[in-house]
CSV table of C-alpha atoms in Angstrom, one decimal:
chain,number,residue,atom,x,y,z
A,1,MET,CA,-4.8,20.9,9.6
A,2,ALA,CA,-3.1,20.8,6.3
A,3,LYS,CA,0.1,21.2,8.1
A,4,GLN,CA,-0.8,18.5,10.6
A,5,HIS,CA,-1.4,16.5,7.6
A,6,ARG,CA,2.0,17.2,5.7
A,7,ALA,CA,4.0,16.6,9.2
A,8,LEU,CA,2.3,13.1,9.7
A,9,ARG,CA,3.1,12.6,5.8
A,10,THR,CA,6.9,13.7,6.3
A,11,ARG,CA,7.2,11.2,9.2
A,12,GLN,CA,5.6,8.3,7.3
A,13,GLU,CA,7.9,9.0,4.3
A,14,LEU,CA,11.0,9.1,6.7
A,15,ILE,CA,9.7,6.0,8.5
A,16,ARG,CA,9.5,3.9,5.2
A,17,SER,CA,12.9,5.3,3.9
A,18,ALA,CA,14.5,4.4,7.5
A,19,ALA,CA,13.2,0.9,7.2
A,20,GLU,CA,14.6,0.3,3.7
A,21,VAL,CA,18.1,1.7,4.5
A,22,PHE,CA,18.0,-0.4,7.9
A,23,ASP,CA,16.8,-3.5,5.5
A,24,HIS,CA,20.1,-3.0,3.3
A,25,VAL,CA,22.8,-2.2,5.9
A,26,GLY,CA,21.3,-3.1,9.5
A,27,PHE,CA,20.7,-0.5,12.0
A,28,ALA,CA,24.1,0.3,13.3
A,29,ASP,CA,25.3,1.3,9.8
A,30,SER,CA,22.5,3.1,8.7
A,31,SER,CA,23.1,6.8,8.5
A,32,ILE,CA,20.8,9.6,8.9
A,33,ASN,CA,21.9,11.3,5.8
A,34,ALA,CA,21.3,8.2,3.7
A,35,ILE,CA,17.9,8.0,5.4
A,36,SER,CA,16.8,11.5,4.6
A,37,SER,CA,18.3,11.5,1.0
A,38,ARG,CA,16.5,8.3,0.2
A,39,ALA,CA,13.2,10.3,1.1
A,40,GLY,CA,14.5,13.5,-0.9
A,41,MET,CA,14.6,15.5,2.5
A,42,SER,CA,17.5,17.1,4.5
A,43,THR,CA,19.0,15.5,7.5
A,44,GLY,CA,17.2,18.4,9.5
A,45,ALA,CA,14.1,17.0,8.6
A,46,VAL,CA,14.9,13.8,10.5
A,47,HIS,CA,16.3,15.5,13.6
A,48,PHE,CA,12.9,17.9,13.9
A,49,HIS,CA,10.5,15.1,13.3
A,50,PHE,CA,12.5,12.4,15.4
A,51,GLY,CA,15.5,13.7,17.0
A,52,ASN,CA,17.9,11.0,16.3
A,53,LYS,CA,18.3,7.9,14.9
A,54,ARG,CA,17.2,5.8,17.8
A,55,ALA,CA,14.1,7.5,17.9
A,56,LEU,CA,13.4,6.8,14.1
A,57,GLY,CA,14.3,3.1,14.8
A,58,LEU,CA,11.6,3.1,17.5
A,59,ALA,CA,9.2,4.7,15.2
A,60,VAL,CA,9.7,1.9,12.3
A,61,GLU,CA,9.3,-0.8,15.4
A,62,LEU,CA,6.0,0.8,16.4
A,63,ALA,CA,4.9,1.2,12.8
A,64,ALA,CA,5.6,-2.5,12.3
A,65,ALA,CA,4.1,-3.7,15.3
A,66,GLN,CA,0.7,-1.9,14.6
A,67,SER,CA,0.9,-3.5,10.9
A,68,LEU,CA,1.5,-6.9,12.8
A,69,LEU,CA,-1.3,-6.1,15.0
A,70,HIS,CA,-3.7,-5.4,12.1
A,71,ILE,CA,-2.4,-8.8,10.3
A,72,THR,CA,-3.3,-10.8,13.5
A,73,GLY,CA,-6.2,-8.7,14.9
A,74,ARG,CA,-7.6,-8.9,18.1
A,75,ILE,CA,-7.5,-12.4,19.7
A,76,PRO,CA,-10.9,-13.8,19.4
A,77,LEU,CA,-10.8,-16.1,22.5
A,78,ARG,CA,-13.7,-18.0,20.8
A,79,HIS,CA,-12.9,-18.1,17.4
A,80,PRO,CA,-14.8,-20.9,15.8
A,81,THR,CA,-11.7,-22.2,13.7
A,82,PRO,CA,-8.4,-21.0,15.7
A,83,LEU,CA,-6.1,-23.4,13.6
A,84,GLN,CA,-7.6,-22.3,10.2
A,85,HIS,CA,-7.1,-18.7,11.7
A,86,LEU,CA,-3.5,-19.5,12.3
A,87,VAL,CA,-3.0,-20.9,8.7
A,88,ASP,CA,-4.5,-18.1,7.1
A,89,THR,CA,-2.6,-15.5,9.1
A,90,SER,CA,0.5,-17.3,8.6
A,91,HIS,CA,0.0,-16.6,4.6
A,92,THR,CA,-0.9,-13.2,5.4
A,93,LEU,CA,2.1,-12.4,7.4
A,94,THR,CA,4.6,-14.0,5.1
A,95,GLN,CA,2.9,-12.2,2.0
A,96,TYR,CA,3.4,-8.8,4.0
A,97,LEU,CA,6.9,-9.7,4.9
A,98,LEU,CA,7.7,-9.6,1.2
A,99,ASP,CA,5.6,-6.7,0.3
A,100,ASP,CA,6.0,-4.2,3.4
A,101,PRO,CA,9.4,-2.9,3.9
A,102,VAL,CA,8.2,-1.4,7.2
A,103,LEU,CA,7.1,-4.7,8.6
A,104,ARG,CA,9.9,-6.4,7.6
A,105,ALA,CA,12.2,-4.0,8.7
A,106,GLY,CA,10.6,-4.4,12.2
A,107,PHE,CA,11.1,-7.9,12.2
A,108,ARG,CA,14.7,-7.8,11.2
A,109,LEU,CA,15.3,-5.1,14.0
A,110,GLY,CA,14.1,-8.0,16.5
A,111,THR,CA,17.4,-10.2,15.2
A,112,ASP,CA,19.3,-7.3,14.7
A,113,ALA,CA,22.4,-7.7,17.7
A,114,THR,CA,23.2,-3.9,17.3
A,115,TRP,CA,19.6,-2.8,18.1
A,116,GLN,CA,17.7,-2.5,21.5
A,117,GLY,CA,14.4,-1.5,21.1
A,118,ASP,CA,11.2,-1.3,23.2
A,119,GLY,CA,9.8,-4.6,21.8
A,120,ASP,CA,10.4,-7.5,19.5
A,121,LEU,CA,8.0,-8.5,16.9
A,122,TRP,CA,9.2,-12.1,16.8
A,123,GLU,CA,8.2,-12.2,20.5
A,124,GLN,CA,4.6,-10.4,19.6
A,125,TRP,CA,4.2,-13.0,16.7
A,126,GLN,CA,5.1,-15.9,19.4
A,127,ASP,CA,2.6,-14.7,21.9
A,128,TRP,CA,-0.1,-14.3,19.3
A,129,VAL,CA,0.5,-18.0,18.2
A,130,GLN,CA,0.6,-19.1,21.6
A,131,LEU,CA,-2.6,-17.7,22.2
A,132,MET,CA,-4.3,-19.0,19.4
A,133,LEU,CA,-3.0,-22.7,20.2
A,134,THR,CA,-4.4,-22.3,23.8
A,135,VAL,CA,-7.7,-21.4,22.3
A,136,ALA,CA,-7.4,-24.5,20.0
A,137,ARG,CA,-6.4,-26.8,22.6
A,138,ASP,CA,-9.3,-25.4,25.1
A,139,GLN,CA,-11.8,-26.4,22.5
A,140,GLY,CA,-10.3,-29.5,21.8
A,141,SER,CA,-9.0,-29.1,18.3
A,142,LEU,CA,-5.5,-30.2,19.0
A,143,ALA,CA,-4.5,-33.9,18.6
A,144,PRO,CA,-3.7,-35.6,22.0
A,145,GLY,CA,-0.3,-35.5,23.0
A,146,VAL,CA,0.6,-32.5,21.0
A,147,GLY,CA,2.3,-29.8,23.4
A,148,VAL,CA,1.3,-26.2,22.8
A,149,GLU,CA,4.9,-25.1,23.5
A,150,ASP,CA,6.3,-27.5,21.1
A,151,ALA,CA,3.9,-26.5,18.4
A,152,VAL,CA,4.7,-22.5,19.3
A,153,TYR,CA,8.5,-23.0,18.8
A,154,ALA,CA,8.0,-24.8,15.6
A,155,ILE,CA,5.5,-22.5,14.0
A,156,THR,CA,7.4,-19.2,14.8
A,157,ALA,CA,10.8,-20.7,14.1
A,158,VAL,CA,9.3,-21.8,10.6
A,159,VAL,CA,8.0,-18.5,9.7
A,160,ALA,CA,11.4,-16.9,10.8
A,161,GLY,CA,13.2,-19.3,8.6
A,162,PHE,CA,10.8,-18.1,6.0
A,163,GLU,CA,11.7,-14.8,6.3
A,164,VAL,CA,15.6,-15.1,6.3
A,165,ARG,CA,15.7,-17.6,3.4
A,166,ALA,CA,13.3,-15.3,1.4
A,167,ARG,CA,16.2,-12.5,1.6
A,168,ARG,CA,17.6,-14.3,-1.3
A,169,ASP,CA,14.7,-16.3,-3.0
A,170,ALA,CA,11.2,-14.7,-2.5
A,171,GLU,CA,10.0,-18.3,-3.1
A,172,TRP,CA,10.3,-19.1,0.6
A,173,CYS,CA,7.5,-16.5,1.5
A,174,SER,CA,5.2,-17.7,-1.0
A,175,ARG,CA,1.9,-19.4,-0.7
A,176,GLN,CA,3.1,-22.7,-1.8
A,177,ALA,CA,6.3,-22.8,0.6
A,178,VAL,CA,3.8,-22.1,3.5
A,179,THR,CA,1.2,-24.4,2.4
A,180,ARG,CA,3.7,-27.2,2.3
A,181,PHE,CA,4.5,-26.5,6.0
A,182,TRP,CA,1.0,-26.8,7.0
A,183,ARG,CA,0.4,-30.0,4.5
A,184,LEU,CA,2.9,-31.7,6.7
A,185,LEU,CA,2.1,-30.2,10.1
A,186,LEU,CA,-1.7,-29.9,10.4
A,187,PRO,CA,-2.5,-33.9,10.3
A,188,ARG,CA,-0.2,-34.1,13.7
A,189,LEU,CA,-1.3,-30.9,15.0
A,190,ALA,CA,-5.1,-31.0,14.8
A,191,SER,CA,-7.6,-33.8,16.2
A,192,GLU,CA,-8.5,-36.1,13.6
A,193,ASP,CA,-12.0,-34.7,12.7
A,194,VAL,CA,-10.8,-31.2,12.8
A,195,ALA,CA,-7.8,-31.9,10.7
A,196,ARG,CA,-10.2,-33.1,7.7
A,197,THR,CA,-11.8,-29.7,7.8
A,198,LEU,CA,-8.6,-27.6,7.3
A,199,VAL,CA,-7.0,-25.9,4.2
A,200,PRO,CA,-3.2,-25.8,4.5
A,201,GLU,CA,-3.6,-23.2,1.3
A,202,GLY,CA,-5.6,-20.8,3.5
A,203,THR,CA,-8.9,-19.5,3.0
A,204,VAL,CA,-8.3,-15.8,2.7
A,205,THR,CA,-6.3,-14.0,0.1
A,206,PRO,CA,-4.1,-11.3,1.6
A,207,VAL,CA,-5.1,-7.8,0.2
A,208,TRP,CA,-2.2,-5.4,-0.1
A,209,PRO,CA,-1.6,-2.5,0.9
A,210,LEU,CA,-3.4,-2.6,4.1
A,211,ASP,CA,-5.7,0.0,3.2
A,212,GLU,CA,-5.7,1.9,0.2
A,213,ASN,CA,-3.6,4.6,1.1
A,214,GLY,CA,-1.1,2.6,2.9
A,215,THR,CA,-1.4,4.5,6.3
A,216,ASP,CA,-2.4,1.4,8.4
A,217,ALA,CA,1.2,0.5,8.8
A,218,LEU,CA,2.0,3.8,10.0
A,219,ARG,CA,-0.9,4.4,12.6
A,220,LEU,CA,-0.1,6.5,15.3
A,221,PRO,CA,-0.2,5.4,19.0
A,222,GLY,CA,-3.7,5.7,20.4
A,223,ASP,CA,-5.4,4.9,17.3
A,224,ALA,CA,-7.8,2.0,17.7
A,225,PRO,CA,-6.6,-1.0,16.0
A,226,ALA,CA,-8.4,-2.1,13.0
A,227,GLU,CA,-11.2,-5.1,13.0
A,228,ALA,CA,-9.1,-7.8,11.4
A,229,ASP,CA,-10.4,-10.4,9.0
A,230,CYS,CA,-11.5,-13.3,10.8
A,231,GLY,CA,-9.9,-15.5,8.4
A,232,VAL,CA,-13.0,-17.8,7.9
A,233,ALA,CA,-14.0,-18.1,4.2
B,1,MET,CA,57.7,-26.3,6.0
B,2,ALA,CA,57.5,-24.2,9.0
B,3,LYS,CA,57.1,-21.3,6.7
B,4,GLN,CA,54.2,-23.0,5.3
B,5,HIS,CA,52.7,-23.8,8.4
B,6,ARG,CA,52.9,-20.1,9.3
B,7,ALA,CA,51.1,-19.1,6.1
B,8,LEU,CA,48.5,-21.6,6.8
B,9,ARG,CA,47.9,-20.3,10.4
B,10,THR,CA,47.8,-16.6,9.1
B,11,ARG,CA,45.4,-17.4,6.6
B,12,GLN,CA,43.2,-19.3,9.3
B,13,GLU,CA,43.3,-16.6,11.7
B,14,LEU,CA,42.4,-13.9,8.9
B,15,ILE,CA,39.3,-16.2,8.1
B,16,ARG,CA,38.2,-16.2,11.7
B,17,SER,CA,38.5,-12.7,11.9
B,18,ALA,CA,36.6,-11.9,8.9
B,19,ALA,CA,34.2,-14.3,9.6
B,20,GLU,CA,33.7,-12.4,13.1
B,21,VAL,CA,33.6,-9.0,11.4
B,22,PHE,CA,31.0,-10.4,8.7
B,23,ASP,CA,28.8,-11.2,11.5
B,24,HIS,CA,28.7,-8.0,13.1
B,25,VAL,CA,28.1,-5.7,10.3
B,26,GLY,CA,27.4,-8.1,7.0
B,27,PHE,CA,29.9,-8.2,4.4
B,28,ALA,CA,29.3,-5.1,2.4
B,29,ASP,CA,30.2,-2.9,5.6
B,30,SER,CA,33.0,-5.2,6.6
B,31,SER,CA,36.4,-3.4,6.0
B,32,ILE,CA,39.5,-4.9,5.3
B,33,ASN,CA,41.1,-2.9,7.7
B,34,ALA,CA,38.6,-3.9,10.5
B,35,ILE,CA,39.4,-7.5,9.6
B,36,SER,CA,43.0,-7.3,9.8
B,37,SER,CA,43.4,-5.4,12.9
B,38,ARG,CA,41.1,-7.8,14.6
B,39,ALA,CA,43.7,-10.5,13.6
B,40,GLY,CA,46.3,-8.3,15.0
B,41,MET,CA,47.6,-7.8,11.5
B,42,SER,CA,48.4,-5.1,8.7
B,43,THR,CA,45.7,-4.9,5.9
B,44,GLY,CA,48.9,-6.0,3.8
B,45,ALA,CA,48.5,-9.3,5.4
B,46,VAL,CA,45.1,-9.6,3.7
B,47,HIS,CA,46.2,-8.5,0.4
B,48,PHE,CA,49.2,-10.9,0.4
B,49,HIS,CA,47.1,-14.0,1.3
B,50,PHE,CA,43.7,-13.0,-0.3
B,51,GLY,CA,43.8,-10.4,-2.8
B,52,ASN,CA,40.7,-8.7,-1.9
B,53,LYS,CA,37.9,-8.8,0.5
B,54,ARG,CA,35.6,-11.1,-1.9
B,55,ALA,CA,38.4,-13.5,-1.7
B,56,LEU,CA,38.5,-13.6,2.0
B,57,GLY,CA,34.4,-14.1,1.9
B,58,LEU,CA,34.7,-17.0,-0.6
B,59,ALA,CA,37.6,-18.2,2.0
B,60,VAL,CA,35.2,-17.9,4.7
B,61,GLU,CA,32.3,-19.6,2.7
B,62,LEU,CA,34.5,-22.6,1.8
B,63,ALA,CA,36.0,-23.0,5.3
B,64,ALA,CA,32.2,-23.0,6.5
B,65,ALA,CA,31.5,-25.8,3.6
B,66,GLN,CA,33.7,-27.9,4.9
B,67,SER,CA,32.7,-27.6,8.4
B,68,LEU,CA,29.0,-28.6,7.3
B,69,LEU,CA,30.4,-31.4,5.4
B,70,HIS,CA,32.3,-32.6,8.5
B,71,ILE,CA,29.1,-32.3,10.5
B,72,THR,CA,26.7,-34.1,8.1
B,73,GLY,CA,29.4,-36.6,6.8
B,74,ARG,CA,29.1,-38.4,3.7
B,75,ILE,CA,25.8,-39.5,2.6
B,76,PRO,CA,25.4,-43.1,4.0
B,77,LEU,CA,23.0,-44.5,1.3
B,78,ARG,CA,22.2,-47.5,3.5
B,79,HIS,CA,22.0,-45.6,6.8
B,80,PRO,CA,20.3,-48.0,9.1
B,81,THR,CA,18.6,-45.1,11.0
B,82,PRO,CA,18.3,-42.1,8.9
B,83,LEU,CA,15.7,-40.2,10.7
B,84,GLN,CA,17.7,-40.7,13.9
B,85,HIS,CA,20.7,-39.5,11.8
B,86,LEU,CA,18.8,-36.4,10.7
B,87,VAL,CA,17.6,-35.5,14.2
B,88,ASP,CA,21.2,-36.1,15.6
B,89,THR,CA,22.8,-33.9,12.9
B,90,SER,CA,20.3,-31.0,13.1
B,91,HIS,CA,21.2,-31.1,17.0
B,92,THR,CA,25.0,-31.0,16.2
B,93,LEU,CA,24.5,-28.2,13.4
B,94,THR,CA,22.6,-25.9,15.7
B,95,GLN,CA,25.3,-26.4,18.5
B,96,TYR,CA,27.9,-25.4,16.1
B,97,LEU,CA,25.9,-22.6,14.7
B,98,LEU,CA,26.0,-21.1,18.0
B,99,ASP,CA,29.8,-22.0,18.9
B,100,ASP,CA,31.8,-21.5,15.3
B,101,PRO,CA,32.0,-18.1,13.9
B,102,VAL,CA,33.2,-19.3,10.5
B,103,LEU,CA,30.3,-22.0,10.1
B,104,ARG,CA,27.8,-19.0,11.3
B,105,ALA,CA,29.3,-16.6,8.9
B,106,GLY,CA,28.9,-18.9,6.1
B,107,PHE,CA,25.4,-19.4,6.7
B,108,ARG,CA,24.9,-15.8,7.1
B,109,LEU,CA,26.5,-14.9,3.9
B,110,GLY,CA,23.9,-17.3,2.3
B,111,THR,CA,21.2,-14.9,3.4
B,112,ASP,CA,23.2,-11.8,2.9
B,113,ALA,CA,21.6,-9.8,-0.1
B,114,THR,CA,25.0,-7.9,-0.9
B,115,TRP,CA,27.0,-11.1,-0.9
B,116,GLN,CA,27.2,-13.2,-4.4
B,117,GLY,CA,29.1,-16.2,-3.5
B,118,ASP,CA,30.2,-19.6,-5.2
B,119,GLY,CA,27.7,-21.5,-3.0
B,120,ASP,CA,24.8,-21.4,-0.3
B,121,LEU,CA,25.4,-23.2,2.8
B,122,TRP,CA,21.5,-23.2,3.2
B,123,GLU,CA,21.1,-25.1,0.1
B,124,GLN,CA,24.0,-27.6,1.1
B,125,TRP,CA,22.2,-28.3,4.2
B,126,GLN,CA,19.0,-28.5,2.2
B,127,ASP,CA,20.2,-31.1,-0.4
B,128,TRP,CA,21.5,-32.9,2.4
B,129,VAL,CA,18.2,-33.0,4.2
B,130,GLN,CA,16.5,-34.1,1.3
B,131,LEU,CA,18.6,-37.1,0.8
B,132,MET,CA,18.5,-38.3,4.2
B,133,LEU,CA,14.6,-38.1,3.9
B,134,THR,CA,15.0,-39.9,0.4
B,135,VAL,CA,16.8,-42.8,2.1
B,136,ALA,CA,14.1,-42.9,4.8
B,137,ARG,CA,11.3,-43.1,2.4
B,138,ASP,CA,13.0,-45.6,0.3
B,139,GLN,CA,13.5,-48.0,3.3
B,140,GLY,CA,9.9,-47.3,4.2
B,141,SER,CA,10.5,-45.3,7.4
B,142,LEU,CA,8.3,-42.3,6.5
B,143,ALA,CA,4.7,-42.1,7.2
B,144,PRO,CA,2.2,-42.7,4.7
B,145,GLY,CA,1.1,-39.3,3.0
B,146,VAL,CA,4.4,-37.6,3.9
B,147,GLY,CA,5.7,-35.7,0.9
B,148,VAL,CA,9.6,-35.7,1.1
B,149,GLU,CA,9.6,-32.3,-0.4
B,150,ASP,CA,7.2,-30.5,2.4
B,151,ALA,CA,9.4,-32.0,5.2
B,152,VAL,CA,12.7,-30.7,3.5
B,153,TYR,CA,10.9,-27.2,3.3
B,154,ALA,CA,9.8,-27.7,7.1
B,155,ILE,CA,13.2,-28.7,8.4
B,156,THR,CA,15.3,-26.5,6.5
B,157,ALA,CA,13.1,-23.6,7.2
B,158,VAL,CA,12.9,-24.4,11.2
B,159,VAL,CA,16.7,-24.5,11.4
B,160,ALA,CA,17.3,-21.3,9.5
B,161,GLY,CA,14.4,-19.8,11.9
B,162,PHE,CA,16.5,-21.1,15.0
B,163,GLU,CA,19.7,-19.7,13.7
B,164,VAL,CA,17.9,-16.2,13.2
B,165,ARG,CA,16.1,-15.9,16.5
B,166,ALA,CA,19.4,-17.1,18.4
B,167,ARG,CA,21.0,-14.1,17.1
B,168,ARG,CA,19.5,-12.4,20.2
B,169,ASP,CA,18.6,-15.1,22.3
B,170,ALA,CA,20.9,-18.5,22.2
B,171,GLU,CA,18.1,-20.5,23.7
B,172,TRP,CA,16.9,-20.9,20.3
B,173,CYS,CA,19.8,-23.2,19.3
B,174,SER,CA,19.9,-25.1,22.6
B,175,ARG,CA,19.1,-28.9,22.6
B,176,GLN,CA,15.6,-28.0,24.0
B,177,ALA,CA,14.3,-26.1,21.3
B,178,VAL,CA,15.7,-28.4,18.6
B,179,THR,CA,14.0,-31.4,20.8
B,180,ARG,CA,10.7,-29.6,21.0
B,181,PHE,CA,10.5,-29.3,17.1
B,182,TRP,CA,11.2,-33.2,16.7
B,183,ARG,CA,9.0,-34.1,19.6
B,184,LEU,CA,6.3,-32.4,17.7
B,185,LEU,CA,7.4,-33.5,14.1
B,186,LEU,CA,8.5,-37.3,14.4
B,187,PRO,CA,5.2,-38.9,15.2
B,188,ARG,CA,3.8,-37.1,12.0
B,189,LEU,CA,7.1,-37.8,9.8
B,190,ALA,CA,8.0,-41.5,10.8
B,191,SER,CA,6.2,-44.6,10.4
B,192,GLU,CA,4.4,-45.9,13.4
B,193,ASP,CA,7.3,-48.7,14.3
B,194,VAL,CA,10.1,-46.3,13.3
B,195,ALA,CA,8.6,-43.4,15.4
B,196,ARG,CA,8.4,-45.7,18.5
B,197,THR,CA,12.4,-46.0,18.1
B,198,LEU,CA,13.4,-42.3,17.7
B,199,VAL,CA,14.7,-40.3,20.3
B,200,PRO,CA,13.8,-36.4,19.8
B,201,GLU,CA,17.0,-35.3,22.3
B,202,GLY,CA,19.2,-37.0,19.7
B,203,THR,CA,21.7,-39.7,20.6
B,204,VAL,CA,25.0,-38.1,20.4
B,205,THR,CA,26.7,-35.3,22.2
B,206,PRO,CA,28.2,-32.7,19.6
B,207,VAL,CA,31.9,-32.4,20.4
B,208,TRP,CA,33.5,-29.1,20.3
B,209,PRO,CA,35.9,-28.0,18.5
B,210,LEU,CA,35.8,-30.4,15.5
B,211,ASP,CA,38.9,-31.6,16.5
B,212,GLU,CA,41.7,-30.4,19.2
B,213,ASN,CA,43.2,-27.8,16.9
B,214,GLY,CA,39.8,-26.6,15.5
B,215,THR,CA,41.4,-26.8,12.1
B,216,ASP,CA,38.8,-29.1,10.5
B,217,ALA,CA,36.7,-25.8,10.2
B,218,LEU,CA,39.6,-24.3,8.1
B,219,ARG,CA,40.5,-27.4,6.0
B,220,LEU,CA,41.8,-26.6,2.5
B,221,PRO,CA,40.1,-28.0,-0.8
B,222,GLY,CA,41.5,-31.2,-1.9
B,223,ASP,CA,41.5,-32.6,1.7
B,224,ALA,CA,39.7,-35.6,2.5
B,225,PRO,CA,36.7,-35.2,4.5
B,226,ALA,CA,36.4,-36.6,7.8
B,227,GLU,CA,34.4,-39.7,8.4
B,228,ALA,CA,31.5,-38.3,10.4
B,229,ASP,CA,29.9,-39.8,13.3
B,230,CYS,CA,27.0,-42.1,12.3
B,231,GLY,CA,24.6,-40.6,14.8
B,232,VAL,CA,23.6,-43.9,16.2
B,233,ALA,CA,24.0,-44.6,19.9
């Protein structure tokens, strides 16, 4: 059991180290040597635990996808305030994009032309935004004349834009930047009575790390996803 | 004169080649060797015309900044339809981001953590958006309650998001994607009577290349900026 725990820990450290190296130089130019030395290990450790660089890339992507699933939570089809939940989740996501190198690397792999993975975190995020907006529309929370697809494009693009501009200036992933966007958009997006109740600043404070051991970002496939905060104050 | 022309042509070809290599692997991992062979030249040509890789990076950034200046044009402080001009220019910019490797490399250098340049194309774009929105506000075209700063953040972030997602799927820089965004935002951004006159699809068709020799993207400092299309049909 102690041995299994050690192996898991080694895998987690290599995933984090790989995420940091991908972050700096992109997938194509990341060497197994750079990844293993960053984790204070030999290249043999990478080969033993993952086989090759692509498998390590897939492990980073999977860990990031699990983190995103934790941040968005299960889709609550009857969520009482889907638009507020969307606002809150966008604040949490941008905060985690700054703080969690594995999550960030997962998203960046999704826009790295040299990487062909199993999924694309931007698409996972986009699908979630689409579902939340559909829930909002079905319960009459959207303003008349707002197209769900138009809003999905704008909201996913804006978060991608925050991430890319934050590479130079972290301010772009700040609560203030995200609040500015929602302050502009919500009066257009939400029906009049719902708009009055919405808080562009968000109603939850993101907690970092995801749990006190930071292991959520590295949960293994088959583990149950954690219950997510519903985003209601 | 023929010799000067040849030297200019060589510089232009190296700038384009450098832009393409930066695009693929980022600035840090671009080698002078890869850049010169892509242009079918020796590394000596890079050293002769630019001195070093950083100087070549600055030349790419400058050429891209000139292209952006051409796309946005001089700030028309009394533009009759500033919001339509903003819509049209965003369509032109996203189209050129797809088609012009030098412009694209210039913007990407602005989000490349390994590059320290003289300017940042995202900031140049952001400043232009801010000025157009200020013109719009001063002539009463903005809806009551819209903050210019909020709109500047949203519009620049959304275009950055389109660029980053188009690295995998060009659809994100299409007229359709940009139209979706404006269809959502304009009814919120513009005053009621102005909103009725605006065309989210844009009213001009971007012409590619910038001129028939494609040299505008590579204009030298000191050249007068070209008059830009005013964006009015």
